[in-house]
């Protein structure tokens, strides 16, 4: 039987106390009760589907609810813990967007100006605007489609490599654009490589410095780090395990890598605590002006029950509640980080595996447990069928799974 550790406590002092006999539904100061039984069930399912470990942390007006399951390290069998750091993948995009919107507040950037005004000659079409880049409507091809067409060989080819942002953009420009500028939403990591370049050009500083000065230090985020091109996660961390494409092949420890292939699109490290703090501050208007937060929340359709603004996603849940944040997929980790509209209830959840579409779909259900307060059925795809998945992390059939950032059956790319 899978052991799931449940934690309840208060934010003050960042103390989490073990709950020896937890109720199925933990009382919350406002809104539906957090469904701890649902969270536990999701984590157990993720482990059964091939994740070595998983955890979720909900914060609601000073009260913390959490659960962990499985191991952070398969070699030592150390249990997954609430304090573990991990790679957050595309949740990085929300941090990068916040920095750029702060620069809009400072009159150093205009959202509807062409990117080429600030980065002359970078892009072949001067109609592509900053807004389109932040909203995945630029039409720039996602170079990671080709980079990780074969999951493990693709990863091993870039694990220790250090790219310049310009090199990544050139990889994108080798392929035709997916659409005319502004025509439609089409998720692409290239957009946020360009966004990181804008940050560095407009500030004269590396993105690391701007994350640190504008977000990490003001919010006292003690676990959020940008170590690129370093390969290690400092301090206490969960190891990340990549699922090979070949059925039955052993998991690959993908923890140590430069993440240079992602940079401002996906290279940050954080913890569930820090992600909750960040999203709460963002949605409560403590990181940008009200005007720029409103720009982030100008939604365009981005899949069934989803919309995308500027580096921020809205998901519409089974109970009619909408939540706001981002998902992240980087080799070895799947992350969900979302908050209520007022930022007063937040969820951060992670499983330490990737290239396993069933686990990604399963972890999506943490949102219903956190914000709807009741158990929900597994997600269904656009045709109304349950997603074809994996047993023990091995594909049962030829259903496509995520190859790079945030792609899996029944989950629209983020």
PDB file of C-alpha atoms in Angstrom, residues 34-180:
ATOM      1  CA  UNK A  34      -9.727  21.516   0.797  1.00  0.00           C
ATOM      2  CA  UNK A  35     -10.245  17.887  -0.172  1.00  0.00           C
ATOM      3  CA  UNK A  36      -7.273  16.214   1.510  1.00  0.00           C
ATOM      4  CA  UNK A  37      -8.602  12.780   0.656  1.00  0.00           C
ATOM      5  CA  UNK A  38      -8.666  13.838  -2.982  1.00  0.00           C
ATOM      6  CA  UNK A  39      -5.092  15.120  -2.806  1.00  0.00           C
ATOM      7  CA  UNK A  40      -3.929  11.882  -1.228  1.00  0.00           C
ATOM      8  CA  UNK A  41      -5.702   9.883  -3.920  1.00  0.00           C
ATOM      9  CA  UNK A  42      -4.088  11.886  -6.715  1.00  0.00           C
ATOM     10  CA  UNK A  43      -0.618  11.359  -5.275  1.00  0.00           C
ATOM     11  CA  UNK A  44      -1.204   7.638  -4.853  1.00  0.00           C
ATOM     12  CA  UNK A  45      -2.361   7.424  -8.469  1.00  0.00           C
ATOM     13  CA  UNK A  46       0.720   9.287  -9.705  1.00  0.00           C
ATOM     14  CA  UNK A  47       2.958   6.808  -7.912  1.00  0.00           C
ATOM     15  CA  UNK A  48       1.052   3.852  -9.332  1.00  0.00           C
ATOM     16  CA  UNK A  49       1.492   5.327 -12.822  1.00  0.00           C
ATOM     17  CA  UNK A  50       5.268   5.613 -12.574  1.00  0.00           C
ATOM     18  CA  UNK A  51       6.210   8.717 -10.558  1.00  0.00           C
ATOM     19  CA  UNK A  52       8.799   7.941  -7.845  1.00  0.00           C
ATOM     20  CA  UNK A  53       7.348  10.717  -5.679  1.00  0.00           C
ATOM     21  CA  UNK A  54       4.749  13.487  -5.618  1.00  0.00           C
ATOM     22  CA  UNK A  55       3.578  16.261  -3.317  1.00  0.00           C
ATOM     23  CA  UNK A  56       1.022  19.035  -3.081  1.00  0.00           C
ATOM     24  CA  UNK A  57       0.789  22.091  -0.844  1.00  0.00           C
ATOM     25  CA  UNK A  58      -2.311  24.274  -0.483  1.00  0.00           C
ATOM     26  CA  UNK A  59      -2.213  27.591   1.357  1.00  0.00           C
ATOM     27  CA  UNK A  60      -5.419  29.366   2.289  1.00  0.00           C
ATOM     28  CA  UNK A  61      -5.410  32.588   4.306  1.00  0.00           C
ATOM     29  CA  UNK A  62      -2.635  31.491   6.644  1.00  0.00           C
ATOM     30  CA  UNK A  63      -3.474  27.801   6.846  1.00  0.00           C
ATOM     31  CA  UNK A  64      -1.328  25.211   5.088  1.00  0.00           C
ATOM     32  CA  UNK A  65      -2.601  21.841   3.874  1.00  0.00           C
ATOM     33  CA  UNK A  66      -0.248  19.401   2.253  1.00  0.00           C
ATOM     34  CA  UNK A  67       0.535  15.833   1.378  1.00  0.00           C
ATOM     35  CA  UNK A  68       3.630  14.002   0.153  1.00  0.00           C
ATOM     36  CA  UNK A  69       4.082  10.502  -1.207  1.00  0.00           C
ATOM     37  CA  UNK A  70       6.883   8.330  -2.489  1.00  0.00           C
ATOM     38  CA  UNK A  71      10.550   9.174  -2.658  1.00  0.00           C
ATOM     39  CA  UNK A  72      12.624  12.197  -3.582  1.00  0.00           C
ATOM     40  CA  UNK A  73      15.636   9.998  -4.317  1.00  0.00           C
ATOM     41  CA  UNK A  74      15.350   6.469  -5.672  1.00  0.00           C
ATOM     42  CA  UNK A  75      18.949   5.724  -4.754  1.00  0.00           C
ATOM     43  CA  UNK A  76      18.665   6.510  -1.046  1.00  0.00           C
ATOM     44  CA  UNK A  77      14.881   5.982  -0.747  1.00  0.00           C
ATOM     45  CA  UNK A  78      14.607   9.337   1.055  1.00  0.00           C
ATOM     46  CA  UNK A  79      10.950  10.310   1.289  1.00  0.00           C
ATOM     47  CA  UNK A  80       9.617  13.267  -0.668  1.00  0.00           C
ATOM     48  CA  UNK A  81       9.396  16.279   1.653  1.00  0.00           C
ATOM     49  CA  UNK A  82       7.555  19.594   1.614  1.00  0.00           C
ATOM     50  CA  UNK A  83      10.872  21.468   1.816  1.00  0.00           C
ATOM     51  CA  UNK A  84      12.356  19.853  -1.301  1.00  0.00           C
ATOM     52  CA  UNK A  85      13.397  22.089  -4.169  1.00  0.00           C
ATOM     53  CA  UNK A  86      12.745  21.057  -7.772  1.00  0.00           C
ATOM     54  CA  UNK A  87      12.914  22.377 -11.333  1.00  0.00           C
ATOM     55  CA  UNK A  88       9.697  24.225 -12.164  1.00  0.00           C
ATOM     56  CA  UNK A  89       9.928  24.225 -15.974  1.00  0.00           C
ATOM     57  CA  UNK A  90       7.485  26.582 -17.647  1.00  0.00           C
ATOM     58  CA  UNK A  91       6.240  28.142 -14.421  1.00  0.00           C
ATOM     59  CA  UNK A  92       9.399  30.187 -15.078  1.00  0.00           C
ATOM     60  CA  UNK A  93       7.456  31.910 -17.855  1.00  0.00           C
ATOM     61  CA  UNK A  94       5.222  33.663 -15.334  1.00  0.00           C
ATOM     62  CA  UNK A  95       8.283  35.040 -13.513  1.00  0.00           C
ATOM     63  CA  UNK A  96       9.718  36.298 -16.811  1.00  0.00           C
ATOM     64  CA  UNK A  97       6.418  37.923 -17.772  1.00  0.00           C
ATOM     65  CA  UNK A  98       6.226  39.686 -14.396  1.00  0.00           C
ATOM     66  CA  UNK A  99       9.674  41.217 -14.920  1.00  0.00           C
ATOM     67  CA  UNK A 100       8.688  42.513 -18.357  1.00  0.00           C
ATOM     68  CA  UNK A 101       5.414  43.953 -17.068  1.00  0.00           C
ATOM     69  CA  UNK A 102       7.319  45.749 -14.334  1.00  0.00           C
ATOM     70  CA  UNK A 103       9.423  47.256 -17.124  1.00  0.00           C
ATOM     71  CA  UNK A 104       6.186  48.360 -18.799  1.00  0.00           C
ATOM     72  CA  UNK A 105       5.243  50.053 -15.512  1.00  0.00           C
ATOM     73  CA  UNK A 106       8.648  51.764 -15.585  1.00  0.00           C
ATOM     74  CA  UNK A 107       7.987  53.056 -19.134  1.00  0.00           C
ATOM     75  CA  UNK A 108      10.925  51.078 -20.519  1.00  0.00           C
ATOM     76  CA  UNK A 109       8.782  48.813 -22.679  1.00  0.00           C
ATOM     77  CA  UNK A 110       5.543  48.945 -24.639  1.00  0.00           C
ATOM     78  CA  UNK A 111       3.517  45.770 -25.027  1.00  0.00           C
ATOM     79  CA  UNK A 112       2.291  46.613 -28.509  1.00  0.00           C
ATOM     80  CA  UNK A 113       5.684  47.675 -29.830  1.00  0.00           C
ATOM     81  CA  UNK A 114       7.490  45.301 -32.197  1.00  0.00           C
ATOM     82  CA  UNK A 115      10.161  43.125 -30.616  1.00  0.00           C
ATOM     83  CA  UNK A 116      12.603  44.384 -33.240  1.00  0.00           C
ATOM     84  CA  UNK A 117      12.368  47.886 -31.749  1.00  0.00           C
ATOM     85  CA  UNK A 118      14.278  46.581 -28.733  1.00  0.00           C
ATOM     86  CA  UNK A 119      16.181  43.688 -30.351  1.00  0.00           C
ATOM     87  CA  UNK A 120      16.897  44.966 -33.874  1.00  0.00           C
ATOM     88  CA  UNK A 121      17.248  42.260 -36.474  1.00  0.00           C
ATOM     89  CA  UNK A 122      16.473  39.350 -34.145  1.00  0.00           C
ATOM     90  CA  UNK A 123      13.183  38.378 -35.777  1.00  0.00           C
ATOM     91  CA  UNK A 124      12.384  38.322 -39.497  1.00  0.00           C
ATOM     92  CA  UNK A 125       8.991  39.973 -39.090  1.00  0.00           C
ATOM     93  CA  UNK A 126       8.714  43.394 -37.483  1.00  0.00           C
ATOM     94  CA  UNK A 127       4.990  42.849 -36.957  1.00  0.00           C
ATOM     95  CA  UNK A 128       5.704  40.509 -34.026  1.00  0.00           C
ATOM     96  CA  UNK A 129       4.991  42.465 -30.855  1.00  0.00           C
ATOM     97  CA  UNK A 130       5.999  42.012 -27.240  1.00  0.00           C
ATOM     98  CA  UNK A 131       2.376  41.229 -26.377  1.00  0.00           C
ATOM     99  CA  UNK A 132       2.251  38.467 -28.979  1.00  0.00           C
ATOM    100  CA  UNK A 133       5.436  36.923 -27.614  1.00  0.00           C
ATOM    101  CA  UNK A 134       4.110  36.902 -24.042  1.00  0.00           C
ATOM    102  CA  UNK A 135       0.771  35.483 -25.182  1.00  0.00           C
ATOM    103  CA  UNK A 136       2.168  32.761 -27.497  1.00  0.00           C
ATOM    104  CA  UNK A 137       0.661  34.422 -30.557  1.00  0.00           C
ATOM    105  CA  UNK A 138       3.889  35.331 -32.366  1.00  0.00           C
ATOM    106  CA  UNK A 139       3.876  32.310 -34.674  1.00  0.00           C
ATOM    107  CA  UNK A 140       7.495  31.507 -33.764  1.00  0.00           C
ATOM    108  CA  UNK A 141       8.122  27.782 -34.130  1.00  0.00           C
ATOM    109  CA  UNK A 142       8.957  25.859 -30.960  1.00  0.00           C
ATOM    110  CA  UNK A 143      12.496  24.557 -31.490  1.00  0.00           C
ATOM    111  CA  UNK A 144      12.041  21.978 -28.711  1.00  0.00           C
ATOM    112  CA  UNK A 145       9.709  19.985 -30.994  1.00  0.00           C
ATOM    113  CA  UNK A 146      12.796  18.858 -32.882  1.00  0.00           C
ATOM    114  CA  UNK A 147      15.279  18.986 -30.012  1.00  0.00           C
ATOM    115  CA  UNK A 148      13.339  16.387 -28.009  1.00  0.00           C
ATOM    116  CA  UNK A 149      11.707  14.389 -30.808  1.00  0.00           C
ATOM    117  CA  UNK A 150      13.510  11.420 -29.204  1.00  0.00           C
ATOM    118  CA  UNK A 151      13.159  11.974 -25.486  1.00  0.00           C
ATOM    119  CA  UNK A 152      16.278  10.545 -23.825  1.00  0.00           C
ATOM    120  CA  UNK A 153      18.764  10.983 -26.708  1.00  0.00           C
ATOM    121  CA  UNK A 154      17.505  14.533 -27.169  1.00  0.00           C
ATOM    122  CA  UNK A 155      17.965  15.273 -23.486  1.00  0.00           C
ATOM    123  CA  UNK A 156      21.428  13.716 -23.276  1.00  0.00           C
ATOM    124  CA  UNK A 157      22.512  15.799 -26.265  1.00  0.00           C
ATOM    125  CA  UNK A 158      21.752  19.038 -24.390  1.00  0.00           C
ATOM    126  CA  UNK A 159      22.140  18.024 -20.723  1.00  0.00           C
ATOM    127  CA  UNK A 160      25.538  19.745 -20.365  1.00  0.00           C
ATOM    128  CA  UNK A 161      25.330  22.110 -23.300  1.00  0.00           C
ATOM    129  CA  UNK A 162      25.266  25.891 -22.894  1.00  0.00           C
ATOM    130  CA  UNK A 163      23.353  27.774 -25.564  1.00  0.00           C
ATOM    131  CA  UNK A 164      23.179  31.468 -26.191  1.00  0.00           C
ATOM    132  CA  UNK A 165      19.605  32.768 -26.535  1.00  0.00           C
ATOM    133  CA  UNK A 166      20.435  33.794 -30.079  1.00  0.00           C
ATOM    134  CA  UNK A 167      21.302  30.184 -30.936  1.00  0.00           C
ATOM    135  CA  UNK A 168      17.915  29.001 -29.676  1.00  0.00           C
ATOM    136  CA  UNK A 169      16.069  31.645 -31.693  1.00  0.00           C
ATOM    137  CA  UNK A 170      18.013  30.626 -34.800  1.00  0.00           C
ATOM    138  CA  UNK A 171      16.922  27.016 -34.259  1.00  0.00           C
ATOM    139  CA  UNK A 172      13.327  28.243 -34.307  1.00  0.00           C
ATOM    140  CA  UNK A 173      13.784  30.359 -37.409  1.00  0.00           C
ATOM    141  CA  UNK A 174      15.009  27.372 -39.416  1.00  0.00           C
ATOM    142  CA  UNK A 175      11.375  26.273 -39.548  1.00  0.00           C
ATOM    143  CA  UNK A 176       8.359  28.101 -41.010  1.00  0.00           C
ATOM    144  CA  UNK A 177       6.293  30.052 -38.541  1.00  0.00           C
ATOM    145  CA  UNK A 178       3.143  28.370 -37.304  1.00  0.00           C
ATOM    146  CA  UNK A 179       0.875  31.341 -38.046  1.00  0.00           C
ATOM    147  CA  UNK A 180       0.884  35.019 -38.893  1.00  0.00           C
TER     148      UNK A 180
END
